[in-house]
Short mmCIF file of C-alpha atoms and ligand atoms in Angstrom, two decimals:
data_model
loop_
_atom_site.label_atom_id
_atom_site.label_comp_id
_atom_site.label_asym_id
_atom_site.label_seq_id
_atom_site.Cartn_x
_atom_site.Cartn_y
_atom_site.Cartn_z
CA UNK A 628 79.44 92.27 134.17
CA UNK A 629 82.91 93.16 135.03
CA UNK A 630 84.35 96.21 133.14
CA UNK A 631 85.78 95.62 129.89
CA UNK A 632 89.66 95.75 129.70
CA UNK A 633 89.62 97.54 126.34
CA UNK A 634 86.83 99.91 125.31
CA UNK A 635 86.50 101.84 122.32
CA UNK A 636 84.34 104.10 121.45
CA UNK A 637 83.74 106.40 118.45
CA UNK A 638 86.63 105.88 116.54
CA UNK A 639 87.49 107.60 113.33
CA UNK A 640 90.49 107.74 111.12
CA UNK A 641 91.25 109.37 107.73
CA UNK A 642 93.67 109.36 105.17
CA UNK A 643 93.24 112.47 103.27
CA UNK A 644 89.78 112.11 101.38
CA UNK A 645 89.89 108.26 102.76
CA UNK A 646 87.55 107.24 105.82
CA UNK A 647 89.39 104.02 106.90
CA UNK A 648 87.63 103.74 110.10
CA UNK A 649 84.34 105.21 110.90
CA UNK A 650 82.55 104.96 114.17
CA UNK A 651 84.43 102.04 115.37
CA UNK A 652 83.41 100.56 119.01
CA UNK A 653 84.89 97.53 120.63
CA UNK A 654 83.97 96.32 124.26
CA UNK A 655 86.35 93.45 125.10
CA UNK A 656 85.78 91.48 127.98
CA UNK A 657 88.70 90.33 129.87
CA UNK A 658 90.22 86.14 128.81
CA UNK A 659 88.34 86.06 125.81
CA UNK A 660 89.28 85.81 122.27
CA UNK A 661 87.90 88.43 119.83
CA UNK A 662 88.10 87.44 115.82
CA UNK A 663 88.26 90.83 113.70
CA UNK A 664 87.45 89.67 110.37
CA UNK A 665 86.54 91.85 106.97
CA UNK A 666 87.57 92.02 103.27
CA UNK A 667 90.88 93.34 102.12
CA UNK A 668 90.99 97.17 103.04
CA UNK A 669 88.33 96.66 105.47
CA UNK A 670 90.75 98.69 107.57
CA UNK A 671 91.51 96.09 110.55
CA UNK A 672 95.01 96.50 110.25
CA UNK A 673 94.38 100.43 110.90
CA UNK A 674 92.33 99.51 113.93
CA UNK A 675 95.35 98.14 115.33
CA UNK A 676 97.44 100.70 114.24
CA UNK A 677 95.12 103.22 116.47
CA UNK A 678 94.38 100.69 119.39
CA UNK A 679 98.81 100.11 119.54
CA UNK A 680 99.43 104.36 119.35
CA UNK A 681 101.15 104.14 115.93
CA UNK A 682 98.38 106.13 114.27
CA UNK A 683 96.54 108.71 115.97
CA UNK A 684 92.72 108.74 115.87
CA UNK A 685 90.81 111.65 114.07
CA UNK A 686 88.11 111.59 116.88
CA UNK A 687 87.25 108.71 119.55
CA UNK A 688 88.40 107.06 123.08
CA UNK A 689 90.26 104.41 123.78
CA UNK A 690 90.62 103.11 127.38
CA UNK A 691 92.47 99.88 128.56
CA UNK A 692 92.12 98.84 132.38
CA UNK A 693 90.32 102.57 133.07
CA UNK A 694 93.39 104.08 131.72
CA UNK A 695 92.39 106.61 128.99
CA UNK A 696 94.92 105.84 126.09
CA UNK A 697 93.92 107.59 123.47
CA UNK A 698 96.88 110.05 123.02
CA UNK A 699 100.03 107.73 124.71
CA UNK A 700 102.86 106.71 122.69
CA UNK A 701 103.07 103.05 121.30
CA UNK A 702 105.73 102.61 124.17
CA UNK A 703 103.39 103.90 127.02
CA UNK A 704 100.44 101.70 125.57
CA UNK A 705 103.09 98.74 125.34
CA UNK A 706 104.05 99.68 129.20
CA UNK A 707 100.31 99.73 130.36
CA UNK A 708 99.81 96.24 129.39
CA UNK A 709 98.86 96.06 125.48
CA UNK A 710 101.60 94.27 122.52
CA UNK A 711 100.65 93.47 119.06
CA UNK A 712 102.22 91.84 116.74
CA UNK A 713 102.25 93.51 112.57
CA UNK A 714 100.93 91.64 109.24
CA UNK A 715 104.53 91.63 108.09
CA UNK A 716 107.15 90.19 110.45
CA UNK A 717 109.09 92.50 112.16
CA UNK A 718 111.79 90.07 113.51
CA UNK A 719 116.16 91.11 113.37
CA UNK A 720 116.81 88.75 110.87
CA UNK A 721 120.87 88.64 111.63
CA UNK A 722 120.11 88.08 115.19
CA UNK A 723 119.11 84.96 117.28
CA UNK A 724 115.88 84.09 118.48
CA UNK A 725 117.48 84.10 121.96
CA UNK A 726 118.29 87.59 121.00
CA UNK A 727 115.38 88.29 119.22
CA UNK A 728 113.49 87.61 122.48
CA UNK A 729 115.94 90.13 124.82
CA UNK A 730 115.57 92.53 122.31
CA UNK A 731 111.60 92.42 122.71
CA UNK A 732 112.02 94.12 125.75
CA UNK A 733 114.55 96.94 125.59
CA UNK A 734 112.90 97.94 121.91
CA UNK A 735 108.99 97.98 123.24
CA UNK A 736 109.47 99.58 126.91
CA UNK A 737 112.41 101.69 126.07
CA UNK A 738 114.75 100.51 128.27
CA UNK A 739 117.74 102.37 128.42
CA UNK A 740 121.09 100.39 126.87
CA UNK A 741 123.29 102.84 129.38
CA UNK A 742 120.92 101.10 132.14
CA UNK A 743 121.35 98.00 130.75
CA UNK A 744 125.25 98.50 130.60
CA UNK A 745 125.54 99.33 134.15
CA UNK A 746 125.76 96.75 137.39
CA UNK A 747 123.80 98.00 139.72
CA UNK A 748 121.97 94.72 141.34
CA UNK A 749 118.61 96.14 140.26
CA UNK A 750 119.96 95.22 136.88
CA UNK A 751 120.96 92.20 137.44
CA UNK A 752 117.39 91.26 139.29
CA UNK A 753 115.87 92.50 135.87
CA UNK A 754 118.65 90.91 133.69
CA UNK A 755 117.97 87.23 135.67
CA UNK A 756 114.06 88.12 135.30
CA UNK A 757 114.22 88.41 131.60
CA UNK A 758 116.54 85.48 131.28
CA UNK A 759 114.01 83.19 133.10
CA UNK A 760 110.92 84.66 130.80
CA UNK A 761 113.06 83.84 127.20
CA UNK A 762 113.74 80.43 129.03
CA UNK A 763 109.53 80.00 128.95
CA UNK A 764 109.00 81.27 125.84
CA UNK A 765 111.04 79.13 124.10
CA UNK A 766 109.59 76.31 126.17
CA UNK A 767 105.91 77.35 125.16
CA UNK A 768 106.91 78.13 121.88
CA UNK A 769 109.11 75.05 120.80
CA UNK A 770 111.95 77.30 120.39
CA UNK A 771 114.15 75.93 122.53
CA UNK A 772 116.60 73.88 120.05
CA UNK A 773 116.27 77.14 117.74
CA UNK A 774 117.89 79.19 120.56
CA UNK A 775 120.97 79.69 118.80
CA UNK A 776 119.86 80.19 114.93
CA UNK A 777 119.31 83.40 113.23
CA UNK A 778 115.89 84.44 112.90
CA UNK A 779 115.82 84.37 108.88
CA UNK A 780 117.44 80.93 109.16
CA UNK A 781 113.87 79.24 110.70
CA UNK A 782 111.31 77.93 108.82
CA UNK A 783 108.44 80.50 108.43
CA UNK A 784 106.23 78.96 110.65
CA UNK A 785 108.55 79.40 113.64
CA UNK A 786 109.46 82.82 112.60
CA UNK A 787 105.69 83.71 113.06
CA UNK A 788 105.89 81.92 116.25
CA UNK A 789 108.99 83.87 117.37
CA UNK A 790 106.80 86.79 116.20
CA UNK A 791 104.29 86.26 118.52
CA UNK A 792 107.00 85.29 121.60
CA UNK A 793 108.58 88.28 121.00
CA UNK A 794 104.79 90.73 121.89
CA UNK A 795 104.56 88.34 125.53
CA UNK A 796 108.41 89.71 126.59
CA UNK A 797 106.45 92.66 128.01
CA UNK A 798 104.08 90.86 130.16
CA UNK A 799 100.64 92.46 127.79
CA UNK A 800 97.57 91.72 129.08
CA UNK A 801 95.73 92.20 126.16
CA UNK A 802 97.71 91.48 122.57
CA UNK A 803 96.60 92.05 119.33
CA UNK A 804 97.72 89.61 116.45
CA UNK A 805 97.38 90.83 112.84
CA UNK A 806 96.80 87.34 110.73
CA UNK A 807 99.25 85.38 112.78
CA UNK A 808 98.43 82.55 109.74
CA UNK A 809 99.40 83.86 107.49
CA UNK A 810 101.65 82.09 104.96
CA UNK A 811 101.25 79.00 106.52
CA UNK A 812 99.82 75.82 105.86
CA UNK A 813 97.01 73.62 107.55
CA UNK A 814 99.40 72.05 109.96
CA UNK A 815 100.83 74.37 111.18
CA UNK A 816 97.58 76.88 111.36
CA UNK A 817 96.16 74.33 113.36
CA UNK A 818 99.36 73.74 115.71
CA UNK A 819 99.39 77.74 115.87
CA UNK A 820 95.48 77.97 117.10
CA UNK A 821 96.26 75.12 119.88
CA UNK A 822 99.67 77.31 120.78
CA UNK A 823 97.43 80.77 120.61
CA UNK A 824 95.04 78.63 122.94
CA UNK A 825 97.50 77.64 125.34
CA UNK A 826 99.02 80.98 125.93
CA UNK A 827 96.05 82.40 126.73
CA UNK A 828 95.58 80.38 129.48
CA UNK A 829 99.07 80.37 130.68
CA UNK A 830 99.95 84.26 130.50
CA UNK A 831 96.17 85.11 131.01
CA UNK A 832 95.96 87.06 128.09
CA UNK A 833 93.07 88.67 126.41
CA UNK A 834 93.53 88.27 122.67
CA UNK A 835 91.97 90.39 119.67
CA UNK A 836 93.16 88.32 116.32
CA UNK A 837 92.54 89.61 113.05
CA UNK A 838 92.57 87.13 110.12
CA UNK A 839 91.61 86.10 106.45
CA UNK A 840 91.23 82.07 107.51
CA UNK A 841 88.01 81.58 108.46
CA UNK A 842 88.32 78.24 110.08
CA UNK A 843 91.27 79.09 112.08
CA UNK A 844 89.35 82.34 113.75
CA UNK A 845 85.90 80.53 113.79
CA UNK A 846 87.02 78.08 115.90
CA UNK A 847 89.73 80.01 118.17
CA UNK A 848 87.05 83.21 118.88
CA UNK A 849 84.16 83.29 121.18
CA UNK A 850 82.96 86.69 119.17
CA UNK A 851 83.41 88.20 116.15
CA UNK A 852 83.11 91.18 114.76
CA UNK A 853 82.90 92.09 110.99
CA UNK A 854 84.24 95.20 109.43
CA UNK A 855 83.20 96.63 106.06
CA UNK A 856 84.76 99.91 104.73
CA UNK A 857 85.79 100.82 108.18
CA UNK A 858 82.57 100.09 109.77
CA UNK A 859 81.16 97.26 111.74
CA UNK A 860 78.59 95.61 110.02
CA UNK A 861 77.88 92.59 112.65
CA UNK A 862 79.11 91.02 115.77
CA UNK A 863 78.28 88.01 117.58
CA UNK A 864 79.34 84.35 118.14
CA UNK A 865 81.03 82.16 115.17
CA UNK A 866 78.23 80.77 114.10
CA UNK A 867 75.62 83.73 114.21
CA UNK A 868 78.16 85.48 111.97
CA UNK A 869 78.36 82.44 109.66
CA UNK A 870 74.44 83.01 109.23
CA UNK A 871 74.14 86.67 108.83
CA UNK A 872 72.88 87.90 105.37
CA UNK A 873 74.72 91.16 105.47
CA UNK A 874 78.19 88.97 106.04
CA UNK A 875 77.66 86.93 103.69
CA UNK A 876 76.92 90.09 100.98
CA UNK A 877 79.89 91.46 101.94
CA UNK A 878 82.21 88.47 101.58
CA UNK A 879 80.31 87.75 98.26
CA UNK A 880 80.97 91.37 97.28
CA UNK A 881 84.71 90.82 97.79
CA UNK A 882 84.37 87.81 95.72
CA UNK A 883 86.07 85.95 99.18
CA UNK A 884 83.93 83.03 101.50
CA UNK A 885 83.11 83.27 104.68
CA UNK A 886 83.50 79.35 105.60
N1 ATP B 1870 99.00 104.88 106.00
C1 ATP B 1870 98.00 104.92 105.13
N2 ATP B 1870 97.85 105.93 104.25
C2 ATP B 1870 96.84 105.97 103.38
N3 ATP B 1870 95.88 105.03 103.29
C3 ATP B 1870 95.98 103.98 104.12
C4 ATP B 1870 97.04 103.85 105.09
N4 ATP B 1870 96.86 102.71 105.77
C5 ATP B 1870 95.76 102.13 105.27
N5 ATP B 1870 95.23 102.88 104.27
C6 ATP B 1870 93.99 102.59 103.55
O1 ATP B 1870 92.97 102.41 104.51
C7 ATP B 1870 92.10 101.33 104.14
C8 ATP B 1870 92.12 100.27 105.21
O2 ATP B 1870 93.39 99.63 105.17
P1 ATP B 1870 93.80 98.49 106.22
O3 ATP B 1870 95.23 98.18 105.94
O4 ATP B 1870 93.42 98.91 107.57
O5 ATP B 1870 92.87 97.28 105.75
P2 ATP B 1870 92.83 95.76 106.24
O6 ATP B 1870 91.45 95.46 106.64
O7 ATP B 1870 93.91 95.52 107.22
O8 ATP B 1870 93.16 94.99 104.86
P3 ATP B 1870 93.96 93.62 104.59
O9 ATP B 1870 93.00 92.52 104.89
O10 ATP B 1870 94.30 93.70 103.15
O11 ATP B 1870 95.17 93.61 105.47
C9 ATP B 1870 92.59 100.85 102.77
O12 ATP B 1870 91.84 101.52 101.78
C10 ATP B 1870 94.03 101.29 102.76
O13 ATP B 1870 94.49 101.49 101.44
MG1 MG B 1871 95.57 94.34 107.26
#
């Protein structure tokens, strides 16, 4: 077996007299899809928050490609290889989604504006690099006719899809999308898992997707894992999930379904 390209091991995180994560562990194999999946306050969105730097982990390791993470800054983590995108959008709203796209970039790596003012032809290599990548995201995307609009003047559905663009401007090898889903409807879930599928393959990502709609992660992810107050309580393929008693309790318990 090849070593995993995100490994986590131990992880804990409080909030005062809160344990939202205890003794969290995650060994994701490189290409594949992992479905993170638990009732409301399950603490999957904290998860990310540790795995992306933005909140720092009581105990535990984190290590992406043999690179010991644990204690970088969401921009080093975002510079080693590993985007994600938040439950809520975080788009510019007055801007373009050309813009929106550029933006990515500077914002997530840190790249200085007075570097990005200057002429030098190391700029310009970097300036027609990121040019070419917004060109193929809003290919892949089906942005391409949007180019020009403000972000809070598209449709929701392509304003999650702009979301997701946006994490790929920084080349991640591994990106972690928190109910990418959400708020829309059937058709356009489904058109989002055949997009998440596609970029996979072209970008050769490795994808960890947390989400409430259980067809949409059963049939996108080749394992899941199930959190319960900050634990994991199973992991394994759709379908042995689908069939595991102590799932099921816990869904019950929420008063939510698991199919
Ligand atoms: N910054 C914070 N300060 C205090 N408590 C927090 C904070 N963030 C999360 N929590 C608490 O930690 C627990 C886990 O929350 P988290 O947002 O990770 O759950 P979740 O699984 O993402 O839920 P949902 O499905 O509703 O998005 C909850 O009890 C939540 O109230
Ligand atoms: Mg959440």
């Amino acid at each position: 077996m090849p070593e995993p390209i995100l490994k986590v091991n131990d992880l804990w995180k409080n909030f005062g007299g809160l344990t939202a994560v205890s003794d969290y562990y995650l060994e994701l194999p490189q290409g594949m899809i992992y479905g993170l999946i638990g009732p409301n306050g399950a603490g999957k969105t904290t998860i990310f928050n540790l795995l992306s730097g933005v909140l720092k982990p009581n105990r535990g390791r984190i290590v992406f490609n043999q690179i010991d993470i644990t204690h970088f800054r969401p921009d080093q983590i975002t510079r080693v290889g590993l985007t994600r995108t938040f439950q809520n959008l975080r788009l510019f709203p007055s801007l373009n989604v050309e813009m929106n796209l550029k933006i990515a970039s500077h914002i997530h790596l840190h790249y200085s504006f007075i570097a990005s003012l200057s002429s030098s032809p190391g700029f310009f290599r970097s300036e027609r690099e990121m040019q070419k990548k917004v060109e193929a995201m809003l290919d892949v995307f089906g942005l391409s006719q949007y180019r020009g609009e403000l972000a809070s003047n598209l449709p929701y559905g392509l304003q999650r899809k702009l979301d997701i663009a946006r994490t790929l401007m920084t080349d991640p090898k591994v990106v972690l999308l928190d109910e990418p889903s959400a708020g829309m409807n059937t058709v356009e879930s489904e058109d989002l898992a055949r997009l998440i599928l596609q970029i996979k393959e072209r970008f050769q990502l490795t994808l960890v997707i947390v989400e409430h709609r259980m067809p949409f992660v059963m049939g996108l992810a080749d394992i899941i894992q199930v959190l319960d107050y900050g634990s994991v309580i199973a992991q394994g393929t759709p379908e042995e999930i689908q069939n595991n008693p102590q799932v099921i309790e816990a869904y019950l318990g929420a008063g939510d379904t698991i199919a």
